Structures are given as structure tokens and as C-alpha cells.
Amino acid sequence: MDVHCDEIDDPQSRSLETLATLALESGMGDKVTASHTTAMGSYNDAYAYKLFRLLKMSGINFIANPLVNTNLGGRFDTYPKRRGMTRVKELHADGINVAFGEDDIKDPWYPMGNGNMLDALHMGLHVGHLMGYNDILDSYQFITLNGAKAMHVADHYGIEVGKPANCIIMNNDNFYNALNERSEILYSIHNGEILVKTSPKQVENNFNA
């Protein structure tokens, strides 16, 4: 169950607390995902502290949508202007599963959407203050493993013998460099077959040594 929940800047919006309570009491737990939850970015810390205990007990997942959330969030503010995204860093640090998504593809809410999850991740790292080297190096999980966990396909996900060969191969030596340099995707592979292949770009250096 994916619920678009508390997608508003109102610090008094309490739908997330209701959703987590229902997930806990019904036993649905991690079968429930709360998307957006941008009101959490406006909650005071005392309430957020109390809420996090319930969120962890409930086992629900979270999906933040950094691109559209930052576009729509805070648009009624003058200044200071809120960032418009849920508390990704705090959720992740508390062991609560949170992934990034892209809610809109070229529509009135977000006309720049193109489905490239690296764009969503890049924005999410900025807005969420996730700029430590290890934060960036490990951030691939927000658009891979954590999403698979939320969708309950994690058992069929990852690079292991016997799992479906669905992956992309990027032209760099680690994820930090691939994201920072916007490295091209050399291969897009589905069920072991190459769907798209890109030749590495050629750079000509005309500077004298």
C-alpha cells in the first residue's frame, strides 16, 4: 500500500501518525509505504522525536521525491523558505527504510521530470544535507536497494548468482565519481541481454604540458 501522505507544509498535519498507527495495529507493517511526508520538514523537533518511535515500531517505508518536493514545497513561503522535503537523513540514521522516487514526468507539477533517478538522488543529497563522502558513496541505496525493499522485491534484487541480470554499468570506478561526474551509462542490461550500449566519450586535451 503506497499512501501519498502529508504532502503539505502544514506543521499540524498528522496523517503520517495515523497511517503508522494503522500499519502497526493491522500488522501490515512494511507492506505500507508513506510517500512525500513533506509536512515532517515543518514539524517541531519535540513532536518529531515522539513520532519517530512510532514510525520505527510500525515498520513502514518512506519514499521521498526530492525533485517535485522541492519544487512544490515552500512555494507559499516568503523567507525563510522551507526546503520542502521529509527528514531523509534522520529517517535513514534511525534505521527506517527510505528511498527516493520521481513522482512526475513532464507534467504541470514538475515539467523537468525525465525519469533519471540520478537527478533525483543528486537533488536529494543537496536538500537532505547528505554531503559527507561516505554519504555520497553509499547513496546508491536510496535509488536501488531501499526501493526494492519497499516494493518487497529485495530477494530478487542485487548482483548474485541466480538473480535476474538487470543492471546498468556506468563509466567510472566508484559511485561517488559516477554521480559527481555524471558518467555515461555504458550498458543497460535486462534479463542478461544488452538493451542499450553507449561508447565512452572521447576527450581531446589541447593544453601543452
Short mmCIF file of C-alpha atoms in Angstrom, two decimals:
data_model
loop_
_atom_site.label_atom_id
_atom_site.label_comp_id
_atom_site.label_asym_id
_atom_site.label_seq_id
_atom_site.Cartn_x
_atom_site.Cartn_y
_atom_site.Cartn_z
CA MET A 1 0.00 0.00 0.00
CA ASP A 2 1.52 3.29 -1.15
CA VAL A 3 -0.06 6.33 0.50
CA HIS A 4 0.70 9.87 -0.66
CA CYS A 5 0.75 11.28 2.83
CA ASP A 6 1.10 14.75 4.36
CA GLU A 7 2.25 16.33 1.10
CA ILE A 8 1.88 19.80 2.57
CA ASP A 9 3.96 22.32 4.53
CA ASP A 10 1.44 22.41 7.40
CA PRO A 11 3.23 21.57 10.67
CA GLN A 12 -0.12 20.47 12.16
CA SER A 13 -0.78 17.81 9.52
CA ARG A 14 -0.91 14.45 11.30
CA SER A 15 -1.84 11.91 8.62
CA LEU A 16 1.53 10.15 8.94
CA GLU A 17 0.92 9.41 12.61
CA THR A 18 -2.47 7.94 11.72
CA LEU A 19 -1.00 5.86 8.89
CA ALA A 20 1.80 4.47 11.04
CA THR A 21 -0.66 3.61 13.83
CA LEU A 22 -2.92 1.74 11.40
CA ALA A 23 0.06 -0.10 9.90
CA LEU A 24 1.15 -1.17 13.38
CA GLU A 25 -2.28 -2.16 14.67
CA SER A 26 -3.28 -4.01 11.50
CA GLY A 27 0.02 -5.87 11.25
CA MET A 28 0.58 -4.61 7.70
CA GLY A 29 3.89 -3.06 8.81
CA ASP A 30 6.40 -2.87 5.98
CA LYS A 31 3.71 -3.57 3.38
CA VAL A 32 2.86 0.12 3.83
CA THR A 33 4.82 2.96 2.23
CA ALA A 34 4.38 6.64 3.03
CA SER A 35 5.28 8.83 0.07
CA HIS A 36 6.21 12.51 0.27
CA THR A 37 5.50 13.20 4.02
CA THR A 38 6.83 16.71 3.43
CA ALA A 39 4.97 18.07 6.48
CA MET A 40 7.65 16.31 8.51
CA GLY A 41 10.05 19.00 7.35
CA SER A 42 7.86 21.51 9.20
CA TYR A 43 7.29 19.53 12.43
CA ASN A 44 8.93 20.81 15.59
CA ASP A 45 11.67 18.55 16.92
CA ALA A 46 9.80 17.52 20.08
CA TYR A 47 6.91 16.11 18.07
CA ALA A 48 9.25 14.53 15.51
CA TYR A 49 11.17 12.80 18.32
CA LYS A 50 7.97 11.25 19.64
CA LEU A 51 6.77 10.33 16.15
CA PHE A 52 9.98 8.52 15.19
CA ARG A 53 9.41 5.90 17.91
CA LEU A 54 6.04 5.06 16.34
CA LEU A 55 7.47 5.07 12.81
CA LYS A 56 10.17 2.58 13.78
CA MET A 57 7.70 0.34 15.61
CA SER A 58 5.33 0.34 12.64
CA GLY A 59 8.00 -0.77 10.15
CA ILE A 60 6.61 1.37 7.33
CA ASN A 61 8.73 2.53 4.40
CA PHE A 62 9.22 6.07 3.11
CA ILE A 63 9.58 7.45 -0.40
CA ALA A 64 10.89 11.00 -0.79
CA ASN A 65 10.61 12.69 -4.17
CA PRO A 66 13.33 15.35 -3.99
CA LEU A 67 12.69 17.00 -7.36
CA VAL A 68 8.96 17.63 -7.17
CA ASN A 69 9.02 18.03 -3.36
CA THR A 70 11.48 20.92 -3.54
CA ASN A 71 9.54 22.43 -6.44
CA LEU A 72 6.17 22.37 -4.67
CA GLY A 73 7.28 22.60 -1.06
CA GLY A 74 7.71 26.02 0.47
CA ARG A 75 6.12 27.76 -2.51
CA PHE A 76 3.77 29.70 -0.25
CA ASP A 77 6.61 30.85 1.99
CA THR A 78 8.30 34.20 1.67
CA TYR A 79 11.53 33.94 3.69
CA PRO A 80 12.82 31.91 5.43
CA LYS A 81 11.69 29.41 2.77
CA ARG A 82 11.36 25.74 3.68
CA ARG A 83 13.15 23.09 1.64
CA GLY A 84 10.03 21.01 1.16
CA MET A 85 11.44 17.51 1.74
CA THR A 86 10.89 14.99 4.51
CA ARG A 87 13.58 14.19 7.10
CA VAL A 88 15.54 11.75 4.95
CA LYS A 89 18.80 11.96 6.88
CA GLU A 90 17.14 11.37 10.23
CA LEU A 91 14.93 8.52 8.98
CA HIS A 92 17.91 6.77 7.42
CA ALA A 93 20.07 7.25 10.52
CA ASP A 94 17.32 5.72 12.68
CA GLY A 95 17.22 2.57 10.54
CA ILE A 96 13.89 3.39 8.87
CA ASN A 97 13.77 2.39 5.22
CA VAL A 98 13.64 5.44 2.95
CA ALA A 99 14.07 5.57 -0.82
CA PHE A 100 13.98 8.28 -3.47
CA GLY A 101 11.48 8.40 -6.31
CA GLU A 102 10.43 10.70 -9.11
CA ASP A 103 6.74 11.42 -8.82
CA ASP A 104 6.24 13.36 -12.04
CA ILE A 105 7.43 13.07 -15.65
CA LYS A 106 6.94 16.25 -17.69
CA ASP A 107 3.66 17.34 -16.14
CA PRO A 108 2.41 20.63 -14.62
CA TRP A 109 3.69 19.75 -11.15
CA TYR A 110 7.22 19.04 -12.39
CA PRO A 111 7.81 19.79 -16.08
CA MET A 112 11.52 18.87 -15.87
CA GLY A 113 10.98 15.22 -14.90
CA ASN A 114 12.68 12.68 -17.16
CA GLY A 115 12.83 9.52 -15.07
CA ASN A 116 16.59 9.73 -14.45
CA MET A 117 16.96 8.62 -10.86
CA LEU A 118 20.46 10.08 -10.66
CA ASP A 119 18.84 13.52 -10.91
CA ALA A 120 16.51 12.73 -8.02
CA LEU A 121 19.43 11.42 -5.98
CA HIS A 122 21.63 14.42 -6.74
CA MET A 123 18.91 16.80 -5.57
CA GLY A 124 18.12 14.68 -2.52
CA LEU A 125 21.71 14.74 -1.33
CA HIS A 126 21.76 18.53 -1.51
CA VAL A 127 18.41 19.12 0.15
CA GLY A 128 18.98 16.45 2.80
CA HIS A 129 22.44 17.70 3.81
CA LEU A 130 23.92 14.32 2.89
CA MET A 131 27.27 15.62 1.67
CA GLY A 132 29.80 13.52 3.57
CA TYR A 133 31.99 11.40 1.30
CA ASN A 134 30.59 8.14 2.66
CA ASP A 135 27.06 9.55 2.46
CA ILE A 136 27.54 10.13 -1.26
CA LEU A 137 29.44 6.90 -1.89
CA ASP A 138 26.67 4.84 -0.27
CA SER A 139 23.77 6.90 -1.60
CA TYR A 140 23.06 4.49 -4.47
CA GLN A 141 20.93 2.54 -1.99
CA PHE A 142 18.30 5.32 -2.00
CA ILE A 143 17.52 4.55 -5.66
CA THR A 144 18.23 0.80 -5.65
CA LEU A 145 18.18 -1.40 -2.56
CA ASN A 146 15.84 0.68 -0.43
CA GLY A 147 13.28 0.94 -3.21
CA ALA A 148 13.48 -2.82 -3.75
CA LYS A 149 12.89 -3.36 -0.05
CA ALA A 150 9.84 -1.09 -0.09
CA MET A 151 8.41 -3.00 -3.07
CA HIS A 152 9.23 -6.38 -1.48
CA VAL A 153 11.44 -7.49 -4.37
CA ALA A 154 14.72 -7.37 -2.44
CA ASP A 155 15.04 -11.18 -2.53
CA HIS A 156 15.24 -10.99 -6.31
CA TYR A 157 17.43 -7.91 -6.38
CA GLY A 158 21.19 -7.44 -6.42
CA ILE A 159 24.25 -8.91 -8.08
CA GLU A 160 24.23 -12.59 -7.10
CA VAL A 161 24.17 -15.91 -8.92
CA GLY A 162 20.61 -16.97 -9.71
CA LYS A 163 19.08 -13.49 -9.57
CA PRO A 164 17.76 -11.70 -12.69
CA ALA A 165 20.57 -9.94 -14.56
CA ASN A 166 19.05 -6.45 -14.57
CA CYS A 167 21.60 -3.71 -14.13
CA ILE A 168 23.36 -0.72 -15.58
CA ILE A 169 27.11 -0.33 -15.92
CA MET A 170 28.48 3.19 -15.57
CA ASN A 171 31.77 4.53 -16.85
CA ASN A 172 33.66 5.10 -13.60
CA ASP A 173 35.46 3.36 -10.76
CA ASN A 174 33.04 4.09 -7.89
CA PHE A 175 29.61 5.56 -7.32
CA TYR A 176 30.87 8.85 -5.88
CA ASN A 177 32.75 9.60 -9.10
CA ALA A 178 29.95 8.29 -11.31
CA LEU A 179 27.41 10.61 -9.67
CA ASN A 180 29.71 13.59 -9.32
CA GLU A 181 30.91 13.42 -12.92
CA ARG A 182 27.56 12.38 -14.38
CA SER A 183 29.24 9.41 -16.02
CA GLU A 184 27.55 7.90 -19.03
CA ILE A 185 25.82 4.54 -18.83
CA LEU A 186 27.88 2.13 -20.89
CA TYR A 187 25.43 -0.76 -20.75
CA SER A 188 21.78 -1.16 -19.81
CA ILE A 189 21.14 -4.87 -19.24
CA HIS A 190 17.79 -6.61 -18.77
CA ASN A 191 17.50 -10.34 -18.10
CA GLY A 192 21.09 -10.75 -19.20
CA GLU A 193 20.65 -9.05 -22.56
CA ILE A 194 22.18 -5.72 -23.50
CA LEU A 195 19.37 -3.31 -24.35
CA VAL A 196 21.44 -0.17 -24.84
CA LYS A 197 25.17 0.32 -25.32
CA THR A 198 26.99 3.66 -25.21
CA SER A 199 30.55 4.24 -26.38
CA PRO A 200 32.70 6.17 -23.87
CA LYS A 201 33.10 9.83 -24.70
CA GLN A 202 36.38 10.90 -26.24
CA VAL A 203 38.13 13.89 -24.63
CA GLU A 204 40.86 15.71 -26.54
CA ASN A 205 43.26 17.74 -24.43
CA ASN A 206 44.94 20.58 -26.33
CA PHE A 207 46.80 22.05 -23.36
CA ASN A 208 50.59 21.97 -23.53
CA ALA A 209 52.36 20.03 -20.82
#
